């Protein structure tokens, strides 16, 4: 299948933020000066992985070329003009402050109890099993309220528990409980 290359533009990389995946991999995202690209306003671009950041010596202040790959995902292409800022890579996990480990083109958080990693594991389960209306933000609120620490905790939630979360009222809490209950009968295929 032919893929349309897409329009590219130049912008300034303001900073690199790192998040933890469910596999413990630290993923870099470039916060950029907002630019219109293929009909959308872009302020964040994927920087792929540590290998890409390192190979291109990416740092805040760099002028970079970005593209909307397939007219959807904003991605880093190249450095147009490097800045004089220092090249910085994280030494500690942004979620749990554990020391990270560089393995080939990736940076890993090895902490099995990392809250960021745990959140992504639970969020992945929510998406796969089809629990509707339970967003990443709501999940984070449930984790912060110590109502959810692992996947089984989702099935212990009550409507009253959910109503302790910001902007969740009676109707939404019952809807969420119903959505969770429906997944108890999910096929294992």
PDB file of C-alpha atoms in Angstrom:
ATOM      1  CA  UNK A   1       0.000   0.000   0.000  1.00  0.00           C
ATOM      2  CA  UNK A   2       1.228   3.458  -0.863  1.00  0.00           C
ATOM      3  CA  UNK A   3       1.713   5.826   2.073  1.00  0.00           C
ATOM      4  CA  UNK A   4       1.537   9.563   1.542  1.00  0.00           C
ATOM      5  CA  UNK A   5       4.716  11.164   2.916  1.00  0.00           C
ATOM      6  CA  UNK A   6       2.948  14.269   4.221  1.00  0.00           C
ATOM      7  CA  UNK A   7       3.841  17.897   4.741  1.00  0.00           C
ATOM      8  CA  UNK A   8       6.839  18.822   6.900  1.00  0.00           C
ATOM      9  CA  UNK A   9       7.609  22.039   8.810  1.00  0.00           C
ATOM     10  CA  UNK A  10      10.333  23.488  10.977  1.00  0.00           C
ATOM     11  CA  UNK A  11       9.755  24.379  14.633  1.00  0.00           C
ATOM     12  CA  UNK A  12      11.720  24.813  17.860  1.00  0.00           C
ATOM     13  CA  UNK A  13      12.072  21.983  20.365  1.00  0.00           C
ATOM     14  CA  UNK A  14      11.177  23.544  23.726  1.00  0.00           C
ATOM     15  CA  UNK A  15      11.856  20.465  25.859  1.00  0.00           C
ATOM     16  CA  UNK A  16      11.924  16.688  25.897  1.00  0.00           C
ATOM     17  CA  UNK A  17       9.563  14.953  28.316  1.00  0.00           C
ATOM     18  CA  UNK A  18       9.877  11.272  29.172  1.00  0.00           C
ATOM     19  CA  UNK A  19       7.069   8.901  30.120  1.00  0.00           C
ATOM     20  CA  UNK A  20       7.093   5.248  31.151  1.00  0.00           C
ATOM     21  CA  UNK A  21       5.400   2.556  29.070  1.00  0.00           C
ATOM     22  CA  UNK A  22       3.830  -0.616  30.454  1.00  0.00           C
ATOM     23  CA  UNK A  23       7.064  -2.409  29.491  1.00  0.00           C
ATOM     24  CA  UNK A  24       9.155   0.016  31.548  1.00  0.00           C
ATOM     25  CA  UNK A  25      10.583   1.762  28.478  1.00  0.00           C
ATOM     26  CA  UNK A  26      11.053   5.526  28.807  1.00  0.00           C
ATOM     27  CA  UNK A  27       9.530   7.184  25.748  1.00  0.00           C
ATOM     28  CA  UNK A  28      10.603  10.694  24.682  1.00  0.00           C
ATOM     29  CA  UNK A  29       8.111  13.296  23.482  1.00  0.00           C
ATOM     30  CA  UNK A  30       9.171  16.644  22.071  1.00  0.00           C
ATOM     31  CA  UNK A  31       7.279  19.675  23.336  1.00  0.00           C
ATOM     32  CA  UNK A  32       7.591  22.108  20.412  1.00  0.00           C
ATOM     33  CA  UNK A  33       6.588  25.653  19.579  1.00  0.00           C
ATOM     34  CA  UNK A  34       3.117  25.257  18.135  1.00  0.00           C
ATOM     35  CA  UNK A  35       2.984  25.047  14.347  1.00  0.00           C
ATOM     36  CA  UNK A  36       0.186  24.316  11.858  1.00  0.00           C
ATOM     37  CA  UNK A  37       0.909  21.137   9.937  1.00  0.00           C
ATOM     38  CA  UNK A  38      -1.442  19.387   7.493  1.00  0.00           C
ATOM     39  CA  UNK A  39      -4.438  21.229   8.923  1.00  0.00           C
ATOM     40  CA  UNK A  40      -3.682  20.558  12.606  1.00  0.00           C
ATOM     41  CA  UNK A  41      -1.982  22.610  15.313  1.00  0.00           C
ATOM     42  CA  UNK A  42       1.012  20.616  16.559  1.00  0.00           C
ATOM     43  CA  UNK A  43       2.649  21.199  19.944  1.00  0.00           C
ATOM     44  CA  UNK A  44       3.997  17.680  20.656  1.00  0.00           C
ATOM     45  CA  UNK A  45       5.892  15.231  18.446  1.00  0.00           C
ATOM     46  CA  UNK A  46       7.147  11.704  18.989  1.00  0.00           C
ATOM     47  CA  UNK A  47      10.909  11.443  19.244  1.00  0.00           C
ATOM     48  CA  UNK A  48      10.650   7.658  18.852  1.00  0.00           C
ATOM     49  CA  UNK A  49      13.158   6.340  21.444  1.00  0.00           C
ATOM     50  CA  UNK A  50      16.382   7.093  23.292  1.00  0.00           C
ATOM     51  CA  UNK A  51      18.425   5.916  20.275  1.00  0.00           C
ATOM     52  CA  UNK A  52      16.848   8.584  18.062  1.00  0.00           C
ATOM     53  CA  UNK A  53      17.371  11.298  20.707  1.00  0.00           C
ATOM     54  CA  UNK A  54      20.995  10.270  21.209  1.00  0.00           C
ATOM     55  CA  UNK A  55      21.841   9.806  17.501  1.00  0.00           C
ATOM     56  CA  UNK A  56      20.524  13.298  16.719  1.00  0.00           C
ATOM     57  CA  UNK A  57      21.896  14.874  19.915  1.00  0.00           C
ATOM     58  CA  UNK A  58      18.419  16.336  20.512  1.00  0.00           C
ATOM     59  CA  UNK A  59      18.146  19.061  23.131  1.00  0.00           C
ATOM     60  CA  UNK A  60      15.940  21.980  24.057  1.00  0.00           C
ATOM     61  CA  UNK A  61      16.325  24.935  21.738  1.00  0.00           C
ATOM     62  CA  UNK A  62      17.107  22.858  18.629  1.00  0.00           C
ATOM     63  CA  UNK A  63      15.313  23.867  15.451  1.00  0.00           C
ATOM     64  CA  UNK A  64      13.839  20.646  14.087  1.00  0.00           C
ATOM     65  CA  UNK A  65      11.910  19.431  11.062  1.00  0.00           C
ATOM     66  CA  UNK A  66       8.703  17.537  11.832  1.00  0.00           C
ATOM     67  CA  UNK A  67       6.149  15.670   9.720  1.00  0.00           C
ATOM     68  CA  UNK A  68       2.662  14.260  10.187  1.00  0.00           C
ATOM     69  CA  UNK A  69       3.292  10.704   9.113  1.00  0.00           C
ATOM     70  CA  UNK A  70       0.310   9.347   7.210  1.00  0.00           C
ATOM     71  CA  UNK A  71      -1.332  12.714   7.978  1.00  0.00           C
ATOM     72  CA  UNK A  72      -1.849  11.565  11.570  1.00  0.00           C
ATOM     73  CA  UNK A  73       1.098  11.198  13.962  1.00  0.00           C
ATOM     74  CA  UNK A  74       3.485  14.159  14.320  1.00  0.00           C
ATOM     75  CA  UNK A  75       7.067  12.857  14.187  1.00  0.00           C
ATOM     76  CA  UNK A  76      10.600  14.229  14.389  1.00  0.00           C
ATOM     77  CA  UNK A  77      12.526  14.072  11.099  1.00  0.00           C
ATOM     78  CA  UNK A  78      15.815  15.940  11.528  1.00  0.00           C
ATOM     79  CA  UNK A  79      17.725  18.707  13.286  1.00  0.00           C
ATOM     80  CA  UNK A  80      17.808  21.824  11.113  1.00  0.00           C
ATOM     81  CA  UNK A  81      19.811  24.029  13.489  1.00  0.00           C
ATOM     82  CA  UNK A  82      21.275  22.713  16.764  1.00  0.00           C
ATOM     83  CA  UNK A  83      21.174  24.841  19.908  1.00  0.00           C
ATOM     84  CA  UNK A  84      23.955  25.362  22.418  1.00  0.00           C
ATOM     85  CA  UNK A  85      21.894  23.720  25.196  1.00  0.00           C
ATOM     86  CA  UNK A  86      23.449  20.691  26.881  1.00  0.00           C
ATOM     87  CA  UNK A  87      22.415  17.192  25.787  1.00  0.00           C
ATOM     88  CA  UNK A  88      20.538  15.652  28.743  1.00  0.00           C
ATOM     89  CA  UNK A  89      19.218  12.136  29.197  1.00  0.00           C
ATOM     90  CA  UNK A  90      17.264  11.011  32.244  1.00  0.00           C
ATOM     91  CA  UNK A  91      19.180   9.159  34.940  1.00  0.00           C
ATOM     92  CA  UNK A  92      16.044   8.452  36.965  1.00  0.00           C
ATOM     93  CA  UNK A  93      12.534   7.325  36.085  1.00  0.00           C
ATOM     94  CA  UNK A  94      10.133  10.290  35.793  1.00  0.00           C
ATOM     95  CA  UNK A  95       7.464   8.289  37.623  1.00  0.00           C
ATOM     96  CA  UNK A  96       9.234   6.552  40.520  1.00  0.00           C
ATOM     97  CA  UNK A  97      12.728   8.113  40.646  1.00  0.00           C
ATOM     98  CA  UNK A  98      14.415   4.713  40.305  1.00  0.00           C
ATOM     99  CA  UNK A  99      17.770   4.647  38.519  1.00  0.00           C
ATOM    100  CA  UNK A 100      17.242   3.830  34.825  1.00  0.00           C
ATOM    101  CA  UNK A 101      19.267   1.524  32.609  1.00  0.00           C
ATOM    102  CA  UNK A 102      20.261   2.146  28.977  1.00  0.00           C
ATOM    103  CA  UNK A 103      19.995  -0.960  26.809  1.00  0.00           C
ATOM    104  CA  UNK A 104      20.833  -0.413  23.132  1.00  0.00           C
ATOM    105  CA  UNK A 105      18.359   2.220  21.812  1.00  0.00           C
ATOM    106  CA  UNK A 106      16.082   2.211  24.874  1.00  0.00           C
ATOM    107  CA  UNK A 107      16.082   3.443  28.449  1.00  0.00           C
ATOM    108  CA  UNK A 108      14.371   1.164  30.990  1.00  0.00           C
ATOM    109  CA  UNK A 109      12.897   1.616  34.447  1.00  0.00           C
ATOM    110  CA  UNK A 110      13.613  -1.701  36.172  1.00  0.00           C
ATOM    111  CA  UNK A 111      11.344  -1.001  39.176  1.00  0.00           C
ATOM    112  CA  UNK A 112       8.589  -3.655  39.104  1.00  0.00           C
ATOM    113  CA  UNK A 113       6.408  -1.406  41.304  1.00  0.00           C
ATOM    114  CA  UNK A 114       6.814   1.756  39.216  1.00  0.00           C
ATOM    115  CA  UNK A 115       3.481   3.637  39.382  1.00  0.00           C
ATOM    116  CA  UNK A 116       3.818   4.956  35.808  1.00  0.00           C
ATOM    117  CA  UNK A 117       4.461   1.469  34.449  1.00  0.00           C
ATOM    118  CA  UNK A 118       1.619   0.052  36.548  1.00  0.00           C
ATOM    119  CA  UNK A 119      -0.804   2.729  35.307  1.00  0.00           C
ATOM    120  CA  UNK A 120       0.031   1.880  31.685  1.00  0.00           C
ATOM    121  CA  UNK A 121      -0.468  -1.863  32.345  1.00  0.00           C
ATOM    122  CA  UNK A 122      -3.923  -1.186  33.838  1.00  0.00           C
ATOM    123  CA  UNK A 123      -4.815   1.313  31.079  1.00  0.00           C
ATOM    124  CA  UNK A 124      -3.822  -1.221  28.418  1.00  0.00           C
ATOM    125  CA  UNK A 125      -6.090  -3.800  30.085  1.00  0.00           C
ATOM    126  CA  UNK A 126      -8.973  -1.282  30.225  1.00  0.00           C
ATOM    127  CA  UNK A 127      -8.621  -0.584  26.509  1.00  0.00           C
ATOM    128  CA  UNK A 128      -8.269  -4.250  25.517  1.00  0.00           C
ATOM    129  CA  UNK A 129     -11.159  -5.520  27.639  1.00  0.00           C
ATOM    130  CA  UNK A 130     -13.370  -2.578  26.611  1.00  0.00           C
ATOM    131  CA  UNK A 131     -14.220  -0.748  29.836  1.00  0.00           C
ATOM    132  CA  UNK A 132     -15.896   2.357  28.447  1.00  0.00           C
ATOM    133  CA  UNK A 133     -15.653   5.858  29.967  1.00  0.00           C
ATOM    134  CA  UNK A 134     -12.642   4.970  32.139  1.00  0.00           C
ATOM    135  CA  UNK A 135     -10.000   7.306  30.726  1.00  0.00           C
ATOM    136  CA  UNK A 136      -6.330   7.569  31.590  1.00  0.00           C
ATOM    137  CA  UNK A 137      -7.039  10.703  33.630  1.00  0.00           C
ATOM    138  CA  UNK A 138      -9.775   8.990  35.659  1.00  0.00           C
ATOM    139  CA  UNK A 139      -7.560   5.961  36.170  1.00  0.00           C
ATOM    140  CA  UNK A 140      -4.791   8.224  37.436  1.00  0.00           C
ATOM    141  CA  UNK A 141      -7.247   9.774  39.913  1.00  0.00           C
ATOM    142  CA  UNK A 142      -8.261   6.287  41.092  1.00  0.00           C
ATOM    143  CA  UNK A 143      -4.600   5.331  41.528  1.00  0.00           C
ATOM    144  CA  UNK A 144      -3.827   8.566  43.415  1.00  0.00           C
ATOM    145  CA  UNK A 145      -6.834   7.943  45.677  1.00  0.00           C
ATOM    146  CA  UNK A 146      -5.380   4.440  46.312  1.00  0.00           C
ATOM    147  CA  UNK A 147      -8.590   2.834  45.019  1.00  0.00           C
ATOM    148  CA  UNK A 148      -6.794   1.020  42.183  1.00  0.00           C
ATOM    149  CA  UNK A 149      -3.293  -0.431  42.430  1.00  0.00           C
ATOM    150  CA  UNK A 150      -3.664  -3.436  40.120  1.00  0.00           C
ATOM    151  CA  UNK A 151      -6.130  -4.825  37.545  1.00  0.00           C
ATOM    152  CA  UNK A 152      -8.197  -6.846  40.086  1.00  0.00           C
ATOM    153  CA  UNK A 153      -8.905  -3.615  42.006  1.00  0.00           C
ATOM    154  CA  UNK A 154     -11.066  -2.442  39.091  1.00  0.00           C
ATOM    155  CA  UNK A 155     -13.495  -5.227  39.931  1.00  0.00           C
ATOM    156  CA  UNK A 156     -13.662  -4.214  43.607  1.00  0.00           C
ATOM    157  CA  UNK A 157     -14.740  -0.636  42.864  1.00  0.00           C
ATOM    158  CA  UNK A 158     -18.146   0.523  44.016  1.00  0.00           C
ATOM    159  CA  UNK A 159     -20.280   3.400  42.762  1.00  0.00           C
ATOM    160  CA  UNK A 160     -19.488   5.200  46.039  1.00  0.00           C
ATOM    161  CA  UNK A 161     -15.727   4.788  45.414  1.00  0.00           C
ATOM    162  CA  UNK A 162     -16.075   6.310  41.955  1.00  0.00           C
ATOM    163  CA  UNK A 163     -18.051   9.283  43.284  1.00  0.00           C
ATOM    164  CA  UNK A 164     -15.001  10.322  45.332  1.00  0.00           C
ATOM    165  CA  UNK A 165     -13.257  11.151  42.033  1.00  0.00           C
ATOM    166  CA  UNK A 166     -13.501  14.663  40.588  1.00  0.00           C
ATOM    167  CA  UNK A 167     -16.477  15.255  38.237  1.00  0.00           C
ATOM    168  CA  UNK A 168     -17.903  11.748  38.745  1.00  0.00           C
ATOM    169  CA  UNK A 169     -21.523  11.867  39.869  1.00  0.00           C
ATOM    170  CA  UNK A 170     -24.166   9.193  40.455  1.00  0.00           C
ATOM    171  CA  UNK A 171     -25.085   8.642  36.789  1.00  0.00           C
ATOM    172  CA  UNK A 172     -21.468   8.310  35.574  1.00  0.00           C
ATOM    173  CA  UNK A 173     -20.396   6.138  38.507  1.00  0.00           C
ATOM    174  CA  UNK A 174     -23.230   3.676  37.788  1.00  0.00           C
ATOM    175  CA  UNK A 175     -22.362   3.719  34.075  1.00  0.00           C
ATOM    176  CA  UNK A 176     -18.714   2.905  34.880  1.00  0.00           C
ATOM    177  CA  UNK A 177     -19.695   0.090  37.242  1.00  0.00           C
ATOM    178  CA  UNK A 178     -22.001  -1.359  34.552  1.00  0.00           C
ATOM    179  CA  UNK A 179     -19.188  -1.149  31.981  1.00  0.00           C
ATOM    180  CA  UNK A 180     -16.790  -2.949  34.369  1.00  0.00           C
ATOM    181  CA  UNK A 181     -19.421  -5.601  35.158  1.00  0.00           C
ATOM    182  CA  UNK A 182     -19.955  -6.346  31.450  1.00  0.00           C
ATOM    183  CA  UNK A 183     -16.272  -7.255  31.073  1.00  0.00           C
ATOM    184  CA  UNK A 184     -16.646 -10.074  33.599  1.00  0.00           C
ATOM    185  CA  UNK A 185     -18.323 -12.037  30.827  1.00  0.00           C
ATOM    186  CA  UNK A 186     -15.669 -11.308  28.186  1.00  0.00           C
ATOM    187  CA  UNK A 187     -14.532 -14.094  25.856  1.00  0.00           C
ATOM    188  CA  UNK A 188     -10.987 -15.289  26.462  1.00  0.00           C
ATOM    189  CA  UNK A 189     -10.188 -15.511  22.764  1.00  0.00           C
TER     190      UNK A 189
END
